[in-house]
PDB file of C-alpha atoms in Angstrom:
ATOM      1  CA  UNK A   1      12.878 101.129  27.901  1.00 41.00           C
ATOM      2  CA  UNK A   2      12.467 104.877  28.502  1.00 39.00           C
ATOM      3  CA  UNK A   3       9.535 104.224  30.800  1.00 44.00           C
ATOM      4  CA  UNK A   4      11.739 102.034  33.011  1.00 45.00           C
ATOM      5  CA  UNK A   5      14.566 104.572  33.072  1.00 40.00           C
ATOM      6  CA  UNK A   6      12.408 107.602  33.867  1.00 42.00           C
ATOM      7  CA  UNK A   7       9.762 105.810  35.923  1.00 46.00           C
ATOM      8  CA  UNK A   8       6.983 106.565  33.458  1.00 54.00           C
ATOM      9  CA  UNK A   9       3.825 104.551  34.051  1.00 65.00           C
ATOM     10  CA  UNK A  10       4.677 103.910  37.700  1.00 77.00           C
ATOM     11  CA  UNK A  11       2.633 104.945  40.691  1.00 83.00           C
ATOM     12  CA  UNK A  12       3.948 107.312  43.307  1.00 83.00           C
ATOM     13  CA  UNK A  13       4.092 105.767  46.763  1.00 81.00           C
ATOM     14  CA  UNK A  14       2.070 108.693  48.100  1.00 83.00           C
ATOM     15  CA  UNK A  15      -0.895 107.733  45.865  1.00 86.00           C
ATOM     16  CA  UNK A  16      -1.226 104.178  47.209  1.00 88.00           C
ATOM     17  CA  UNK A  17      -4.267 103.301  49.249  1.00 89.00           C
ATOM     18  CA  UNK A  18      -3.931 101.365  52.479  1.00 90.00           C
ATOM     19  CA  UNK A  19      -5.079  98.219  50.695  1.00 92.00           C
ATOM     20  CA  UNK A  20      -2.395  98.733  48.035  1.00 91.00           C
ATOM     21  CA  UNK A  21       0.222  99.357  50.713  1.00 90.00           C
ATOM     22  CA  UNK A  22      -0.619  95.988  52.262  1.00 92.00           C
ATOM     23  CA  UNK A  23      -0.703  94.296  48.856  1.00 92.00           C
ATOM     24  CA  UNK A  24       2.737  95.723  47.979  1.00 90.00           C
ATOM     25  CA  UNK A  25       4.130  94.516  51.308  1.00 91.00           C
ATOM     26  CA  UNK A  26       2.709  91.029  50.700  1.00 93.00           C
ATOM     27  CA  UNK A  27       4.240  90.723  47.213  1.00 91.00           C
ATOM     28  CA  UNK A  28       7.557  92.093  48.494  1.00 89.00           C
ATOM     29  CA  UNK A  29       7.722  89.536  51.294  1.00 90.00           C
ATOM     30  CA  UNK A  30       6.930  86.758  48.798  1.00 90.00           C
ATOM     31  CA  UNK A  31       9.731  87.930  46.516  1.00 89.00           C
ATOM     32  CA  UNK A  32      12.209  88.244  49.367  1.00 87.00           C
ATOM     33  CA  UNK A  33      11.442  84.746  50.615  1.00 89.00           C
ATOM     34  CA  UNK A  34      12.058  83.378  47.111  1.00 89.00           C
ATOM     35  CA  UNK A  35      15.313  85.314  46.844  1.00 87.00           C
ATOM     36  CA  UNK A  36      16.563  83.976  50.167  1.00 86.00           C
ATOM     37  CA  UNK A  37      15.677  80.412  49.184  1.00 88.00           C
ATOM     38  CA  UNK A  38      17.432  80.901  45.838  1.00 85.00           C
ATOM     39  CA  UNK A  39      20.519  82.086  47.725  1.00 84.00           C
ATOM     40  CA  UNK A  40      20.301  79.008  49.918  1.00 84.00           C
ATOM     41  CA  UNK A  41      19.912  76.698  46.932  1.00 84.00           C
ATOM     42  CA  UNK A  42      22.869  78.316  45.219  1.00 79.00           C
ATOM     43  CA  UNK A  43      25.079  77.862  48.266  1.00 78.00           C
ATOM     44  CA  UNK A  44      23.839  74.484  49.496  1.00 80.00           C
ATOM     45  CA  UNK A  45      26.232  72.221  47.592  1.00 76.00           C
ATOM     46  CA  UNK A  46      29.442  74.018  48.548  1.00 73.00           C
ATOM     47  CA  UNK A  47      28.361  75.966  51.664  1.00 75.00           C
ATOM     48  CA  UNK A  48      25.644  73.900  53.388  1.00 81.00           C
ATOM     49  CA  UNK A  49      25.919  75.754  56.695  1.00 76.00           C
ATOM     50  CA  UNK A  50      25.518  79.167  55.068  1.00 75.00           C
ATOM     51  CA  UNK A  51      22.554  77.820  53.098  1.00 81.00           C
ATOM     52  CA  UNK A  52      20.768  77.243  56.411  1.00 82.00           C
ATOM     53  CA  UNK A  53      21.092  80.961  57.140  1.00 80.00           C
ATOM     54  CA  UNK A  54      19.014  81.862  54.117  1.00 83.00           C
ATOM     55  CA  UNK A  55      16.516  79.054  54.720  1.00 87.00           C
ATOM     56  CA  UNK A  56      15.758  80.585  58.132  1.00 84.00           C
ATOM     57  CA  UNK A  57      15.578  84.088  56.694  1.00 84.00           C
ATOM     58  CA  UNK A  58      13.070  82.840  54.108  1.00 88.00           C
ATOM     59  CA  UNK A  59      10.997  81.373  56.944  1.00 90.00           C
ATOM     60  CA  UNK A  60      11.067  84.800  58.626  1.00 86.00           C
ATOM     61  CA  UNK A  61       9.716  86.432  55.472  1.00 88.00           C
ATOM     62  CA  UNK A  62       6.971  83.790  55.226  1.00 92.00           C
ATOM     63  CA  UNK A  63       5.876  84.705  58.757  1.00 91.00           C
ATOM     64  CA  UNK A  64       5.703  88.393  57.826  1.00 91.00           C
ATOM     65  CA  UNK A  65       3.701  87.595  54.697  1.00 92.00           C
ATOM     66  CA  UNK A  66       1.208  85.496  56.667  1.00 94.00           C
ATOM     67  CA  UNK A  67       0.630  88.324  59.152  1.00 93.00           C
ATOM     68  CA  UNK A  68       0.091  90.815  56.315  1.00 93.00           C
ATOM     69  CA  UNK A  69      -2.349  88.507  54.523  1.00 95.00           C
ATOM     70  CA  UNK A  70      -4.339  88.046  57.738  1.00 93.00           C
ATOM     71  CA  UNK A  71      -4.588  91.809  58.129  1.00 92.00           C
ATOM     72  CA  UNK A  72      -5.667  92.241  54.512  1.00 92.00           C
ATOM     73  CA  UNK A  73      -8.279  89.529  54.894  1.00 93.00           C
ATOM     74  CA  UNK A  74      -9.745  91.218  57.994  1.00 92.00           C
ATOM     75  CA  UNK A  75      -9.915  94.668  56.425  1.00 92.00           C
ATOM     76  CA  UNK A  76     -10.391  94.158  52.682  1.00 92.00           C
ATOM     77  CA  UNK A  77     -11.378  90.550  52.081  1.00 92.00           C
ATOM     78  CA  UNK A  78      -9.786  87.759  50.102  1.00 92.00           C
ATOM     79  CA  UNK A  79      -8.913  89.582  46.856  1.00 93.00           C
ATOM     80  CA  UNK A  80      -5.412  91.031  47.025  1.00 91.00           C
ATOM     81  CA  UNK A  81      -4.633  93.646  44.329  1.00 89.00           C
ATOM     82  CA  UNK A  82      -1.731  92.857  42.004  1.00 89.00           C
ATOM     83  CA  UNK A  83       0.923  95.432  42.788  1.00 88.00           C
ATOM     84  CA  UNK A  84       4.637  94.785  42.824  1.00 85.00           C
ATOM     85  CA  UNK A  85       7.741  96.815  43.591  1.00 80.00           C
ATOM     86  CA  UNK A  86       8.368  97.576  39.900  1.00 82.00           C
ATOM     87  CA  UNK A  87       4.963  99.293  39.739  1.00 84.00           C
ATOM     88  CA  UNK A  88       5.911 101.942  42.317  1.00 85.00           C
ATOM     89  CA  UNK A  89       8.210 104.849  41.534  1.00 76.00           C
ATOM     90  CA  UNK A  90      11.283 105.033  43.757  1.00 66.00           C
ATOM     91  CA  UNK A  91      10.627 101.680  45.408  1.00 71.00           C
ATOM     92  CA  UNK A  92      13.725  99.607  46.123  1.00 66.00           C
ATOM     93  CA  UNK A  93      14.630  96.894  43.629  1.00 68.00           C
ATOM     94  CA  UNK A  94      16.055  93.450  44.080  1.00 68.00           C
ATOM     95  CA  UNK A  95      18.781  91.877  41.967  1.00 63.00           C
ATOM     96  CA  UNK A  96      17.980  88.374  40.705  1.00 60.00           C
ATOM     97  CA  UNK A  97      19.953  85.666  42.444  1.00 58.00           C
ATOM     98  CA  UNK A  98      21.819  84.694  39.272  1.00 55.00           C
ATOM     99  CA  UNK A  99      23.453  88.125  39.286  1.00 51.00           C
ATOM    100  CA  UNK A 100      24.472  87.882  42.929  1.00 51.00           C
ATOM    101  CA  UNK A 101      25.285  84.207  43.448  1.00 51.00           C
ATOM    102  CA  UNK A 102      28.702  84.172  41.711  1.00 52.00           C
ATOM    103  CA  UNK A 103      29.929  87.053  43.862  1.00 51.00           C
ATOM    104  CA  UNK A 104      30.595  84.898  46.905  1.00 63.00           C
ATOM    105  CA  UNK A 105      28.999  83.919  50.167  1.00 67.00           C
ATOM    106  CA  UNK A 106      30.120  87.026  52.072  1.00 68.00           C
ATOM    107  CA  UNK A 107      28.655  89.306  49.405  1.00 71.00           C
ATOM    108  CA  UNK A 108      25.350  87.426  49.546  1.00 76.00           C
ATOM    109  CA  UNK A 109      25.249  87.908  53.319  1.00 74.00           C
ATOM    110  CA  UNK A 110      25.774  91.652  52.855  1.00 72.00           C
ATOM    111  CA  UNK A 111      23.006  91.718  50.238  1.00 77.00           C
ATOM    112  CA  UNK A 112      20.665  90.077  52.753  1.00 78.00           C
ATOM    113  CA  UNK A 113      21.472  92.701  55.372  1.00 76.00           C
ATOM    114  CA  UNK A 114      20.742  95.460  52.838  1.00 76.00           C
ATOM    115  CA  UNK A 115      17.417  93.806  51.983  1.00 81.00           C
ATOM    116  CA  UNK A 116      16.441  93.924  55.658  1.00 80.00           C
ATOM    117  CA  UNK A 117      17.350  97.623  55.876  1.00 80.00           C
ATOM    118  CA  UNK A 118      15.269  98.463  52.802  1.00 81.00           C
ATOM    119  CA  UNK A 119      12.280  96.540  54.122  1.00 84.00           C
ATOM    120  CA  UNK A 120      12.524  98.354  57.461  1.00 84.00           C
ATOM    121  CA  UNK A 121      12.439 101.743  55.741  1.00 83.00           C
ATOM    122  CA  UNK A 122       9.375 100.720  53.719  1.00 86.00           C
ATOM    123  CA  UNK A 123       7.405  99.581  56.763  1.00 88.00           C
ATOM    124  CA  UNK A 124       8.338 102.734  58.663  1.00 87.00           C
ATOM    125  CA  UNK A 125       7.021 104.928  55.829  1.00 85.00           C
ATOM    126  CA  UNK A 126       3.974 102.719  55.267  1.00 86.00           C
ATOM    127  CA  UNK A 127       2.995 102.954  58.941  1.00 89.00           C
ATOM    128  CA  UNK A 128       2.885 106.750  58.624  1.00 88.00           C
ATOM    129  CA  UNK A 129       0.387 106.430  55.743  1.00 84.00           C
ATOM    130  CA  UNK A 130      -2.169 104.287  57.541  1.00 87.00           C
ATOM    131  CA  UNK A 131      -5.024 105.430  59.783  1.00 87.00           C
ATOM    132  CA  UNK A 132      -6.335 102.062  60.958  1.00 88.00           C
ATOM    133  CA  UNK A 133      -4.864 101.377  64.388  1.00 90.00           C
ATOM    134  CA  UNK A 134      -4.398  97.622  63.900  1.00 89.00           C
ATOM    135  CA  UNK A 135      -2.746  98.059  60.508  1.00 89.00           C
ATOM    136  CA  UNK A 136      -0.489 100.802  61.812  1.00 90.00           C
ATOM    137  CA  UNK A 137       0.541  98.585  64.716  1.00 90.00           C
ATOM    138  CA  UNK A 138       1.287  95.663  62.411  1.00 90.00           C
ATOM    139  CA  UNK A 139       3.405  97.766  60.061  1.00 88.00           C
ATOM    140  CA  UNK A 140       5.197  99.347  63.003  1.00 89.00           C
ATOM    141  CA  UNK A 141       5.896  95.931  64.475  1.00 87.00           C
ATOM    142  CA  UNK A 142       7.246  94.714  61.132  1.00 87.00           C
ATOM    143  CA  UNK A 143       9.467  97.794  60.853  1.00 85.00           C
ATOM    144  CA  UNK A 144      10.846  97.056  64.310  1.00 83.00           C
ATOM    145  CA  UNK A 145      11.290  93.398  63.387  1.00 79.00           C
ATOM    146  CA  UNK A 146      13.165  94.270  60.195  1.00 75.00           C
ATOM    147  CA  UNK A 147      15.347  96.694  62.120  1.00 71.00           C
ATOM    148  CA  UNK A 148      16.204  94.010  64.627  1.00 67.00           C
ATOM    149  CA  UNK A 149      16.807  91.613  61.733  1.00 61.00           C
ATOM    150  CA  UNK A 150      19.175  94.036  60.047  1.00 55.00           C
ATOM    151  CA  UNK A 151      22.000  91.932  61.394  1.00 59.00           C
ATOM    152  CA  UNK A 152      20.060  88.664  61.113  1.00 57.00           C
ATOM    153  CA  UNK A 153      22.454  87.279  58.530  1.00 56.00           C
ATOM    154  CA  UNK A 154      25.299  88.007  60.899  1.00 59.00           C
ATOM    155  CA  UNK A 155      23.513  86.433  63.874  1.00 58.00           C
ATOM    156  CA  UNK A 156      22.500  83.341  61.951  1.00 53.00           C
ATOM    157  CA  UNK A 157      26.014  83.217  60.557  1.00 56.00           C
ATOM    158  CA  UNK A 158      27.356  82.896  64.092  1.00 57.00           C
ATOM    159  CA  UNK A 159      24.832  80.123  64.732  1.00 56.00           C
ATOM    160  CA  UNK A 160      25.354  78.092  61.570  1.00 52.00           C
ATOM    161  CA  UNK A 161      28.856  79.106  60.535  1.00 55.00           C
ATOM    162  CA  UNK A 162      31.178  79.373  63.529  1.00 55.00           C
ATOM    163  CA  UNK A 163      34.784  80.355  62.979  1.00 56.00           C
ATOM    164  CA  UNK A 164      36.059  76.990  61.776  1.00 57.00           C
ATOM    165  CA  UNK A 165      33.126  76.526  59.363  1.00 54.00           C
ATOM    166  CA  UNK A 166      33.541  80.033  57.923  1.00 57.00           C
ATOM    167  CA  UNK A 167      37.248  79.378  57.419  1.00 62.00           C
ATOM    168  CA  UNK A 168      36.464  76.098  55.668  1.00 60.00           C
ATOM    169  CA  UNK A 169      33.918  77.837  53.427  1.00 57.00           C
ATOM    170  CA  UNK A 170      36.415  80.593  52.672  1.00 65.00           C
ATOM    171  CA  UNK A 171      38.999  78.029  51.639  1.00 67.00           C
ATOM    172  CA  UNK A 172      36.437  76.222  49.475  1.00 66.00           C
ATOM    173  CA  UNK A 173      35.447  79.471  47.795  1.00 67.00           C
ATOM    174  CA  UNK A 174      39.089  80.411  47.185  1.00 71.00           C
ATOM    175  CA  UNK A 175      39.844  76.962  45.780  1.00 72.00           C
ATOM    176  CA  UNK A 176      36.874  77.203  43.399  1.00 73.00           C
ATOM    177  CA  UNK A 177      38.000  80.656  42.233  1.00 77.00           C
ATOM    178  CA  UNK A 178      41.493  79.342  41.546  1.00 78.00           C
ATOM    179  CA  UNK A 179      40.232  76.269  39.675  1.00 78.00           C
ATOM    180  CA  UNK A 180      37.738  78.217  37.555  1.00 80.00           C
ATOM    181  CA  UNK A 181      39.654  81.416  36.794  1.00 82.00           C
ATOM    182  CA  UNK A 182      43.256  81.541  38.037  1.00 84.00           C
ATOM    183  CA  UNK A 183      44.503  78.160  36.875  1.00 83.00           C
ATOM    184  CA  UNK A 184      43.025  78.340  33.346  1.00 86.00           C
ATOM    185  CA  UNK A 185      43.993  82.002  33.042  1.00 85.00           C
ATOM    186  CA  UNK A 186      47.535  81.265  34.172  1.00 83.00           C
ATOM    187  CA  UNK A 187      47.837  78.416  31.672  1.00 84.00           C
ATOM    188  CA  UNK A 188      46.633  80.760  28.942  1.00 84.00           C
ATOM    189  CA  UNK A 189      48.990  83.558  29.964  1.00 85.00           C
ATOM    190  CA  UNK A 190      51.931  81.174  30.014  1.00 83.00           C
ATOM    191  CA  UNK A 191      51.044  79.742  26.624  1.00 82.00           C
ATOM    192  CA  UNK A 192      50.413  83.149  25.081  1.00 82.00           C
ATOM    193  CA  UNK A 193      53.523  84.741  26.557  1.00 80.00           C
ATOM    194  CA  UNK A 194      55.950  81.890  25.914  1.00 80.00           C
ATOM    195  CA  UNK A 195      54.711  80.019  22.844  1.00 79.00           C
ATOM    196  CA  UNK A 196      54.373  83.163  20.721  1.00 83.00           C
ATOM    197  CA  UNK A 197      57.907  84.329  21.488  1.00 81.00           C
ATOM    198  CA  UNK A 198      59.451  82.137  18.787  1.00 82.00           C
ATOM    199  CA  UNK A 199      57.198  83.111  15.834  1.00 84.00           C
ATOM    200  CA  UNK A 200      57.139  86.816  16.745  1.00 87.00           C
ATOM    201  CA  UNK A 201      60.879  87.257  17.200  1.00 84.00           C
ATOM    202  CA  UNK A 202      61.675  84.910  14.334  1.00 85.00           C
ATOM    203  CA  UNK A 203      59.560  87.106  12.067  1.00 86.00           C
ATOM    204  CA  UNK A 204      61.148  90.232  13.533  1.00 86.00           C
ATOM    205  CA  UNK A 205      64.750  89.197  12.948  1.00 85.00           C
ATOM    206  CA  UNK A 206      63.995  87.579   9.608  1.00 85.00           C
ATOM    207  CA  UNK A 207      62.247  90.566   8.092  1.00 87.00           C
ATOM    208  CA  UNK A 208      63.213  93.617  10.175  1.00 87.00           C
ATOM    209  CA  UNK A 209      59.748  94.810   9.162  1.00 90.00           C
ATOM    210  CA  UNK A 210      57.746  95.967  12.176  1.00 91.00           C
ATOM    211  CA  UNK A 211      54.350  95.843  10.443  1.00 92.00           C
ATOM    212  CA  UNK A 212      54.831  92.306   9.153  1.00 91.00           C
ATOM    213  CA  UNK A 213      56.066  91.259  12.593  1.00 89.00           C
ATOM    214  CA  UNK A 214      52.979  92.778  14.198  1.00 92.00           C
ATOM    215  CA  UNK A 215      50.699  90.873  11.792  1.00 92.00           C
ATOM    216  CA  UNK A 216      52.487  87.609  12.611  1.00 90.00           C
ATOM    217  CA  UNK A 217      52.171  88.344  16.345  1.00 88.00           C
ATOM    218  CA  UNK A 218      48.491  89.289  16.029  1.00 91.00           C
ATOM    219  CA  UNK A 219      47.696  86.111  14.093  1.00 91.00           C
ATOM    220  CA  UNK A 220      49.669  83.928  16.496  1.00 88.00           C
ATOM    221  CA  UNK A 221      48.071  85.514  19.579  1.00 89.00           C
ATOM    222  CA  UNK A 222      44.471  85.413  18.361  1.00 91.00           C
ATOM    223  CA  UNK A 223      44.864  81.943  16.890  1.00 90.00           C
ATOM    224  CA  UNK A 224      46.430  80.602  20.074  1.00 88.00           C
ATOM    225  CA  UNK A 225      43.702  82.238  22.164  1.00 89.00           C
ATOM    226  CA  UNK A 226      40.917  80.626  20.150  1.00 91.00           C
ATOM    227  CA  UNK A 227      42.657  77.256  20.155  1.00 88.00           C
ATOM    228  CA  UNK A 228      43.402  77.282  23.880  1.00 87.00           C
ATOM    229  CA  UNK A 229      39.907  78.480  24.738  1.00 87.00           C
ATOM    230  CA  UNK A 230      38.164  75.738  22.796  1.00 87.00           C
ATOM    231  CA  UNK A 231      40.603  73.137  24.099  1.00 85.00           C
ATOM    232  CA  UNK A 232      39.823  74.113  27.690  1.00 82.00           C
ATOM    233  CA  UNK A 233      36.072  73.957  27.082  1.00 82.00           C
ATOM    234  CA  UNK A 234      36.266  70.572  25.381  1.00 81.00           C
ATOM    235  CA  UNK A 235      38.725  68.978  27.786  1.00 75.00           C
ATOM    236  CA  UNK A 236      36.628  69.026  30.966  1.00 74.00           C
ATOM    237  CA  UNK A 237      32.974  69.833  31.661  1.00 71.00           C
ATOM    238  CA  UNK A 238      33.821  70.452  35.324  1.00 70.00           C
ATOM    239  CA  UNK A 239      31.328  67.992  36.786  1.00 61.00           C
ATOM    240  CA  UNK A 240      33.762  65.376  38.006  1.00 52.00           C
ATOM    241  CA  UNK A 241      36.798  67.577  38.490  1.00 59.00           C
ATOM    242  CA  UNK A 242      34.875  70.351  40.258  1.00 62.00           C
ATOM    243  CA  UNK A 243      36.716  72.974  38.210  1.00 71.00           C
ATOM    244  CA  UNK A 244      33.581  74.977  37.469  1.00 72.00           C
ATOM    245  CA  UNK A 245      31.893  76.117  34.264  1.00 78.00           C
ATOM    246  CA  UNK A 246      33.806  75.134  31.102  1.00 83.00           C
ATOM    247  CA  UNK A 247      32.639  78.359  29.442  1.00 87.00           C
ATOM    248  CA  UNK A 248      34.177  80.487  32.185  1.00 85.00           C
ATOM    249  CA  UNK A 249      37.379  78.472  32.100  1.00 86.00           C
ATOM    250  CA  UNK A 250      37.502  78.636  28.307  1.00 87.00           C
ATOM    251  CA  UNK A 251      37.045  82.406  28.314  1.00 89.00           C
ATOM    252  CA  UNK A 252      39.716  82.851  30.990  1.00 89.00           C
ATOM    253  CA  UNK A 253      42.160  80.689  29.073  1.00 89.00           C
ATOM    254  CA  UNK A 254      41.443  82.162  25.646  1.00 90.00           C
ATOM    255  CA  UNK A 255      41.516  85.793  26.746  1.00 91.00           C
ATOM    256  CA  UNK A 256      44.715  85.444  28.760  1.00 90.00           C
ATOM    257  CA  UNK A 257      46.419  83.528  25.941  1.00 90.00           C
ATOM    258  CA  UNK A 258      45.622  86.342  23.538  1.00 91.00           C
ATOM    259  CA  UNK A 259      46.719  88.999  26.041  1.00 90.00           C
ATOM    260  CA  UNK A 260      49.984  87.173  26.660  1.00 86.00           C
ATOM    261  CA  UNK A 261      50.821  87.100  22.959  1.00 87.00           C
ATOM    262  CA  UNK A 262      49.680  90.626  22.190  1.00 90.00           C
ATOM    263  CA  UNK A 263      51.864  91.986  24.983  1.00 87.00           C
ATOM    264  CA  UNK A 264      55.015  91.631  22.912  1.00 85.00           C
ATOM    265  CA  UNK A 265      53.305  91.919  19.509  1.00 89.00           C
ATOM    266  CA  UNK A 266      51.838  95.396  20.043  1.00 91.00           C
ATOM    267  CA  UNK A 267      55.269  97.095  20.381  1.00 91.00           C
ATOM    268  CA  UNK A 268      55.851  96.331  16.688  1.00 91.00           C
ATOM    269  CA  UNK A 269      53.315  98.998  15.860  1.00 92.00           C
ATOM    270  CA  UNK A 270      56.291 101.263  16.537  1.00 92.00           C
ATOM    271  CA  UNK A 271      57.847 101.811  13.088  1.00 90.00           C
ATOM    272  CA  UNK A 272      61.474 101.882  14.316  1.00 90.00           C
ATOM    273  CA  UNK A 273      62.666  98.270  14.482  1.00 89.00           C
ATOM    274  CA  UNK A 274      65.274  98.628  17.245  1.00 89.00           C
ATOM    275  CA  UNK A 275      62.930 100.597  19.495  1.00 92.00           C
ATOM    276  CA  UNK A 276      60.041  98.186  18.920  1.00 90.00           C
ATOM    277  CA  UNK A 277      62.235  95.179  19.678  1.00 88.00           C
ATOM    278  CA  UNK A 278      63.635  96.752  22.847  1.00 90.00           C
ATOM    279  CA  UNK A 279      60.124  97.527  24.100  1.00 91.00           C
ATOM    280  CA  UNK A 280      58.927  94.017  23.216  1.00 88.00           C
ATOM    281  CA  UNK A 281      61.825  92.425  25.113  1.00 85.00           C
ATOM    282  CA  UNK A 282      61.082  94.599  28.148  1.00 88.00           C
ATOM    283  CA  UNK A 283      57.421  93.558  28.053  1.00 88.00           C
ATOM    284  CA  UNK A 284      58.428  89.891  27.784  1.00 84.00           C
ATOM    285  CA  UNK A 285      60.530  90.348  30.928  1.00 84.00           C
ATOM    286  CA  UNK A 286      57.528  91.849  32.781  1.00 85.00           C
ATOM    287  CA  UNK A 287      55.195  89.081  31.530  1.00 83.00           C
ATOM    288  CA  UNK A 288      57.489  86.290  32.715  1.00 82.00           C
ATOM    289  CA  UNK A 289      57.895  87.805  36.173  1.00 83.00           C
ATOM    290  CA  UNK A 290      54.136  88.369  36.378  1.00 84.00           C
ATOM    291  CA  UNK A 291      53.576  84.685  35.655  1.00 83.00           C
ATOM    292  CA  UNK A 292      56.046  83.743  38.386  1.00 83.00           C
ATOM    293  CA  UNK A 293      54.271  86.070  40.848  1.00 84.00           C
ATOM    294  CA  UNK A 294      50.839  84.578  40.049  1.00 83.00           C
ATOM    295  CA  UNK A 295      52.193  81.076  40.532  1.00 80.00           C
ATOM    296  CA  UNK A 296      53.622  82.078  43.889  1.00 81.00           C
ATOM    297  CA  UNK A 297      50.538  84.045  44.987  1.00 80.00           C
ATOM    298  CA  UNK A 298      47.777  81.615  44.033  1.00 78.00           C
ATOM    299  CA  UNK A 299      49.412  78.243  43.324  1.00 74.00           C
ATOM    300  CA  UNK A 300      51.748  78.251  46.355  1.00 71.00           C
ATOM    301  CA  UNK A 301      54.765  77.673  44.130  1.00 75.00           C
ATOM    302  CA  UNK A 302      58.004  78.983  45.725  1.00 78.00           C
ATOM    303  CA  UNK A 303      58.788  82.269  43.980  1.00 74.00           C
ATOM    304  CA  UNK A 304      62.343  81.523  42.966  1.00 78.00           C
ATOM    305  CA  UNK A 305      61.442  78.086  41.649  1.00 77.00           C
ATOM    306  CA  UNK A 306      58.589  79.592  39.615  1.00 71.00           C
ATOM    307  CA  UNK A 307      60.899  82.351  38.398  1.00 73.00           C
ATOM    308  CA  UNK A 308      63.561  79.883  37.345  1.00 75.00           C
ATOM    309  CA  UNK A 309      61.113  77.669  35.470  1.00 72.00           C
ATOM    310  CA  UNK A 310      59.313  80.498  33.679  1.00 72.00           C
ATOM    311  CA  UNK A 311      62.350  82.630  32.880  1.00 71.00           C
ATOM    312  CA  UNK A 312      64.394  79.650  31.712  1.00 75.00           C
ATOM    313  CA  UNK A 313      61.578  78.374  29.488  1.00 72.00           C
ATOM    314  CA  UNK A 314      60.924  81.843  28.096  1.00 71.00           C
ATOM    315  CA  UNK A 315      64.612  82.449  27.461  1.00 72.00           C
ATOM    316  CA  UNK A 316      64.952  79.180  25.540  1.00 76.00           C
ATOM    317  CA  UNK A 317      61.919  79.922  23.346  1.00 74.00           C
ATOM    318  CA  UNK A 318      63.103  83.493  22.783  1.00 70.00           C
ATOM    319  CA  UNK A 319      66.560  82.282  21.794  1.00 77.00           C
ATOM    320  CA  UNK A 320      65.057  79.745  19.410  1.00 76.00           C
ATOM    321  CA  UNK A 321      63.024  82.458  17.705  1.00 68.00           C
ATOM    322  CA  UNK A 322      66.009  84.788  17.355  1.00 71.00           C
ATOM    323  CA  UNK A 323      68.262  82.015  16.000  1.00 78.00           C
ATOM    324  CA  UNK A 324      65.667  80.859  13.496  1.00 78.00           C
ATOM    325  CA  UNK A 325      64.924  84.400  12.367  1.00 69.00           C
ATOM    326  CA  UNK A 326      68.582  85.271  11.992  1.00 70.00           C
ATOM    327  CA  UNK A 327      69.475  82.100  10.125  1.00 59.00           C
TER     328      UNK A 327
END
């Protein structure tokens, strides 16, 4: 662990021989080609046109690798030393595709442009370290190629994803985000904010004990969060509905359910009953309007209709809790 943090056990770039410089370039091009193909595979189902961008970029990297291998074969023979980017101190790193893929197609395009910039800087520095004229020319040519490819993702994007295709992909990406995170999270927030109103305020007005009310609210919120989360996971695996990973949806639902309930349970940590209740009611008001705003912003529900539905439902549940607690 410490060796990775402080670069212990890694070679300095300045100590690499010309053969090792070529070997490092070869392994880097192989890795980059695999990364681009992984990006393409990750995008192919939902963004087939953008996937073609990364297929072509992978082909570009294969061409660079072939030229480097030919040069190595001419100068040093068939045996290529095993040296990779993680063996060299200060060398740029690549994030695995599973860390990048969920961040969206535009982010992946930007990552590809950054990869091209990093490769260009490497070839420019490597060319300075070589004395063989042919090798220096090759590395210089590759540096120039990478520099010209710095906007390759953008150029290929214009070729494969014209305006109407990009807009369609953007809408698909937005729809997937809403189905996987917003919709389950909104359902959880509504359930946590509204369904826990009755037990929390019933306990508050029945006992006038802020600590006992907080414990009831905590239990109701956590219990509802667990229940809603598991229900979401078990109800739909996402394959037919296209709603995405059940784990992600379950986490979004469970966490937001718990947050919704805790919002008006936490004020009862205040020992003064009237103050705690006033703060809790104010938070309930904010929660209900937040739900209405989310419905309007992401679900295209007219704001006043969403407000009426949420506020009316919340008011009825709140009144039920107060009446039961005061009875």
